[in-house]
Coordinates of N, CA and C in Angstrom, one line a residue:
M1 N -12.1 -6.9 2.5 CA -10.1 -6.1 2.6 C -10.7 -4.7 2.5
S2 N -9.9 -3.9 3.7 CA -9.9 -2.4 4.0 C -8.6 -1.8 3.7
V3 N -8.4 -0.7 3.8 CA -7.2 -0.1 4.0 C -7.1 1.3 4.7
D4 N -6.1 1.2 5.5 CA -6.2 2.3 6.2 C -4.9 3.3 5.9
R5 N -5.2 4.3 5.5 CA -4.2 5.5 5.0 C -4.0 6.4 6.2
S6 N -4.2 6.4 7.1 CA -4.0 7.5 8.1 C -2.6 7.8 8.1
D7 N -1.8 7.0 7.7 CA -0.3 7.4 7.5 C 0.1 6.9 5.9
P8 N 0.3 8.1 5.2 CA 0.3 7.6 3.5 C 1.7 7.0 3.4
A9 N 2.7 7.2 4.5 CA 3.8 6.7 4.1 C 3.6 5.0 4.6
V10 N 2.8 4.8 5.2 CA 2.7 3.0 5.8 C 1.2 3.0 5.7
P11 N 0.7 2.8 4.5 CA -0.4 2.1 4.4 C -0.8 0.7 5.0
V12 N -2.2 0.4 5.6 CA -2.4 -0.7 5.9 C -3.2 -1.5 5.2
I13 N -3.0 -2.5 4.7 CA -4.1 -3.5 3.8 C -4.7 -4.5 4.7
R14 N -6.2 -4.5 5.6 CA -6.6 -5.5 6.1 C -7.3 -6.5 5.3
V15 N -6.7 -7.7 5.5 CA -7.0 -8.9 4.8 C -8.2 -9.9 5.7
G16 N -9.2 -10.1 5.3 CA -10.0 -10.9 6.3 C -10.8 -12.0 5.4
G17 N -11.3 -12.8 5.9 CA -12.0 -14.0 5.2 C -11.0 -14.9 4.5
D18 N -11.4 -15.1 3.3 CA -10.7 -16.0 2.3 C -10.0 -15.1 1.3
L19 N -8.7 -15.6 1.1 CA -7.5 -14.7 0.2 C -7.4 -15.8 -0.9
A20 N -8.1 -15.8 -2.0 CA -8.3 -17.0 -3.0 C -8.7 -16.6 -4.4
Y21 N -8.7 -17.3 -5.0 CA -8.9 -17.0 -6.7 C -9.9 -15.7 -6.7
T22 N -11.0 -16.0 -6.2 CA -12.0 -15.1 -6.5 C -11.8 -13.7 -5.8
T23 N -11.2 -13.6 -4.8 CA -10.7 -12.0 -3.9 C -9.1 -11.6 -4.3
A24 N -8.6 -12.1 -5.1 CA -7.1 -12.0 -5.0 C -6.8 -11.0 -6.0
T25 N -7.6 -10.9 -7.2 CA -7.3 -9.9 -8.0 C -7.6 -8.4 -7.4
P26 N -8.6 -8.1 -7.0 CA -8.8 -6.7 -6.3 C -7.9 -6.5 -5.5
L27 N -7.3 -7.4 -4.4 CA -6.1 -7.3 -3.4 C -5.0 -6.6 -4.4
R28 N -4.4 -7.7 -5.6 CA -3.6 -7.3 -6.4 C -3.5 -6.0 -6.9
M29 N -4.9 -5.4 -7.3 CA -5.1 -4.1 -7.7 C -4.8 -2.8 -7.0
E30 N -5.3 -3.3 -5.6 CA -5.2 -2.2 -4.7 C -3.6 -2.2 -4.1
V31 N -2.8 -3.2 -4.2 CA -1.6 -3.3 -3.8 C -0.7 -2.6 -4.6
D32 N -1.0 -2.5 -6.2 CA -0.4 -2.0 -7.4 C -0.9 -0.6 -7.3
R33 N -1.8 -0.3 -6.5 CA -2.0 0.9 -6.7 C -1.4 1.8 -5.5
L34 N -1.5 1.2 -4.3 CA -0.8 1.8 -3.4 C 0.6 1.7 -3.3
L35 N 1.4 0.7 -4.0 CA 2.8 0.9 -4.2 C 2.8 1.9 -5.1
G36 N 2.0 2.4 -6.4 CA 2.2 3.0 -7.1 C 2.4 4.8 -6.5
T37 N 1.8 5.2 -5.4 CA 2.4 5.9 -4.4 C 3.9 6.2 -3.6
D38 N 4.6 4.9 -3.7 CA 5.7 4.9 -3.2 C 5.8 4.8 -1.9
P39 N 5.2 4.6 -1.0 CA 5.0 4.1 0.5 C 6.5 3.5 1.1
A40 N 6.9 4.1 2.1 CA 8.0 3.6 2.8 C 7.5 2.3 3.2
T41 N 6.6 1.8 3.8 CA 6.3 0.4 3.8 C 4.9 0.2 3.7
L42 N 4.7 -1.0 3.1 CA 3.0 -1.7 3.0 C 2.7 -2.6 4.0
V43 N 2.0 -2.6 4.7 CA 1.3 -3.8 5.8 C 0.5 -4.2 5.2
F44 N 0.2 -5.5 5.4 CA -0.6 -6.5 5.2 C -0.8 -7.0 6.9
D45 N -2.3 -6.5 7.0 CA -2.7 -7.1 8.4 C -3.5 -8.4 8.3
F46 N -3.0 -9.4 8.6 CA -3.7 -10.7 8.2 C -4.8 -11.3 9.8
T47 N -4.7 -10.2 10.7 CA -5.6 -10.5 11.9 C -7.1 -11.1 11.2
E48 N -7.9 -11.3 10.5 CA -9.2 -12.0 10.3 C -8.8 -12.8 9.0
L49 N -7.9 -13.4 8.8 CA -7.6 -14.1 7.9 C -7.8 -15.4 8.1
Q50 N -8.7 -16.0 7.0 CA -9.4 -17.6 7.4 C -8.7 -18.7 6.7
F51 N -8.4 -18.0 5.3 CA -8.0 -19.0 4.5 C -7.2 -18.5 3.3
I52 N -6.1 -18.9 2.7 CA -5.5 -18.9 1.6 C -5.2 -19.8 1.0
D53 N -5.1 -19.4 -0.6 CA -4.5 -20.2 -1.7 C -3.4 -19.7 -2.5
S54 N -3.3 -20.7 -3.4 CA -1.8 -20.6 -4.2 C -2.1 -19.0 -4.8
T55 N -3.3 -18.7 -5.0 CA -3.4 -17.3 -5.9 C -3.3 -16.4 -4.7
G56 N -3.6 -16.4 -3.6 CA -3.7 -15.7 -2.5 C -1.8 -15.2 -2.1
L57 N -1.2 -16.2 -2.4 CA 0.2 -16.7 -2.1 C 0.9 -15.6 -2.9
S58 N 0.3 -16.0 -4.3 CA 0.9 -15.1 -5.2 C 0.9 -13.4 -5.0
V59 N -0.3 -13.3 -4.5 CA -0.3 -11.6 -4.5 C 0.7 -11.3 -3.6
I60 N 1.2 -11.9 -2.3 CA 1.9 -11.6 -1.4 C 3.6 -11.5 -2.0
V61 N 3.8 -12.5 -3.0 CA 5.2 -12.4 -4.0 C 5.1 -11.4 -4.8
H62 N 3.8 -10.8 -5.4 CA 3.8 -9.9 -6.2 C 4.1 -8.7 -5.4
A63 N 3.4 -8.2 -4.1 CA 3.8 -7.2 -3.5 C 5.3 -7.1 -2.9
W64 N 6.0 -8.2 -2.6 CA 7.5 -8.3 -2.7 C 8.0 -7.5 -3.7
R65 N 7.9 -8.2 -4.7 CA 8.8 -8.2 -5.8 C 8.4 -6.5 -6.2
E66 N 7.1 -6.1 -6.2 CA 6.7 -4.8 -6.7 C 7.2 -3.6 -5.9
G67 N 7.2 -4.2 -4.7 CA 7.8 -3.1 -3.5 C 9.3 -3.1 -3.6
Q68 N 10.2 -4.2 -4.2 CA 11.2 -3.7 -4.4 C 11.7 -2.8 -5.6
Q69 N 11.0 -3.0 -6.5 CA 11.0 -1.9 -7.8 C 10.6 -0.6 -7.2
H70 N 9.8 -0.5 -6.3 CA 9.5 1.1 -5.7 C 10.0 1.5 -4.4
G71 N 11.1 0.4 -3.6 CA 11.9 0.8 -3.0 C 11.0 0.7 -1.3
S72 N 10.1 0.1 -1.5 CA 9.4 0.0 -0.6 C 9.1 -1.4 0.4
T73 N 9.0 -1.6 1.7 CA 9.1 -2.8 2.6 C 7.9 -3.0 2.6
V74 N 7.9 -4.5 2.4 CA 6.3 -5.0 2.4 C 6.6 -6.1 4.2
Q75 N 5.4 -5.6 4.9 CA 5.4 -6.1 6.1 C 4.2 -7.0 6.2
L76 N 4.3 -7.9 6.8 CA 3.0 -9.0 7.2 C 2.4 -9.0 8.6
S77 N 1.6 -8.5 8.9 CA 1.3 -8.4 10.3 C 0.1 -9.5 11.0
A78 N 0.0 -9.8 11.9 CA -0.9 -10.6 12.7 C -1.0 -12.2 11.8
V79 N 0.2 -12.5 11.4 CA 0.3 -13.7 10.5 C -0.2 -14.9 11.4
P80 N -1.5 -15.5 11.0 CA -1.8 -16.8 11.4 C -0.9 -18.0 11.6
R81 N -0.9 -18.9 12.2 CA -0.1 -20.1 12.2 C -0.2 -20.7 10.7
F82 N -1.4 -21.2 10.2 CA -1.5 -22.0 9.0 C -1.2 -21.1 8.1
L83 N -1.2 -19.7 7.7 CA 0.0 -18.8 7.2 C 1.4 -18.9 7.0
E84 N 1.7 -19.1 8.4 CA 3.1 -19.1 8.6 C 3.9 -20.6 8.3
T85 N 2.9 -21.5 8.5 CA 3.2 -23.2 7.5 C 3.5 -22.9 6.6
I86 N 2.3 -22.3 5.7 CA 2.1 -22.0 4.1 C 3.5 -21.3 3.7
L87 N 3.9 -20.2 4.5 CA 5.1 -19.2 4.1 C 6.2 -20.3 4.1
D88 N 6.3 -20.9 5.2 CA 7.7 -21.9 5.4 C 7.8 -23.1 4.4
M89 N 6.7 -23.7 4.3 CA 6.8 -24.5 2.9 C 7.0 -24.5 1.6
T90 N 6.3 -23.1 1.4 CA 6.8 -22.5 0.1 C 7.9 -21.9 -0.2
G91 N 8.6 -21.7 0.9 CA 10.3 -21.1 1.0 C 10.3 -19.5 0.9
V92 N 8.5 -18.7 0.8 CA 8.5 -17.5 0.9 C 8.9 -17.0 2.1
T93 N 8.9 -17.8 3.0 CA 9.7 -16.8 4.3 C 10.7 -16.5 4.9
G94 N 11.5 -17.2 3.5 CA 13.0 -17.1 3.3 C 13.2 -15.9 2.5
L95 N 12.2 -15.5 1.4 CA 12.1 -14.3 0.7 C 11.8 -13.1 1.3
L96 N 11.0 -13.1 2.4 CA 10.3 -11.9 3.1 C 11.4 -11.6 4.2
A97 N 11.7 -12.6 5.0 CA 12.2 -12.7 6.3 C 13.7 -11.8 6.2
R98 N 13.5 -10.5 7.0 CA 14.5 -9.8 7.4 C 14.8 -9.5 8.8
P99 N 16.1 -9.8 9.1 CA 16.3 -9.4 10.6 C 15.4 -7.9 11.0
V100 N 15.1 -7.8 12.3 CA 15.0 -6.6 12.8 C 15.8 -6.5 14.4
G101 N 16.3 -5.0 14.2 CA 17.0 -5.1 15.6 C 18.0 -6.0 15.9
D102 N 17.6 -6.6 17.1 CA 18.5 -7.6 17.2 C 18.5 -8.9 16.5
G103 N 18.1 -8.9 15.6 CA 17.8 -10.0 14.9 C 16.3 -10.7 15.3
G104 N 15.6 -10.4 16.4 CA 14.5 -11.2 16.5 C 13.2 -10.8 16.1
P105 N 12.4 -11.7 16.0 CA 10.9 -11.4 15.0 C 10.3 -10.2 15.6
A106 N 10.0 -9.3 14.8 CA 9.2 -8.1 15.0 C 7.7 -8.4 15.3
T107 N 7.0 -7.6 16.1 CA 5.8 -8.4 16.5 C 4.7 -7.0 16.3
G108 N 3.6 -7.5 15.9 CA 2.6 -6.6 15.6 C 1.6 -6.2 16.5
P109 N 0.2 -6.4 16.4 CA -0.8 -6.4 17.5 C -0.7 -7.3 18.4
Q110 N -0.8 -7.2 19.4 CA -1.2 -8.2 20.4 C 0.0 -9.0 20.2
G111 N 1.3 -8.6 20.0 CA 2.5 -9.0 20.3 C 2.5 -10.5 19.2
Q112 N 1.7 -10.4 17.8 CA 1.8 -11.5 17.0 C 2.9 -11.0 16.1
P113 N 3.4 -12.2 15.6 CA 4.7 -12.2 14.8 C 4.4 -11.5 13.3
T114 N 5.4 -10.7 12.9 CA 5.0 -10.0 11.8 C 6.4 -10.6 10.9
I115 N 6.4 -10.3 9.6 CA 7.1 -10.9 8.8 C 7.7 -9.4 7.9
T116 N 8.9 -9.0 7.6 CA 9.1 -8.2 6.8 C 10.1 -8.3 5.6
A117 N 9.4 -7.2 4.3 CA 10.7 -7.8 3.7 C 11.4 -6.5 3.0

């Protein structure tokens, strides 16, 4: 995990490798710390994500919930297919998805779909 704070209003958390039980707690702590600064948007960049379990998924839901309380938007960028499937199957996509512009999906780096809450 790394954090890009080049734009303080839109910090980007790059999540790579496995987002599972052993790595979820440090990520959740970073989410809480960043949302404590009341950014306009908090971005998760999943370009290098290889695996996610239910604990990792709970961090995404936690970020959305805390973002709502802080008035911050949570955006998922470069979402891999396997994560899209998990988000759809668990109903989290419906929780996060919001229309963008003309109602079409937003895109991130290399035209990857993004999910915004």
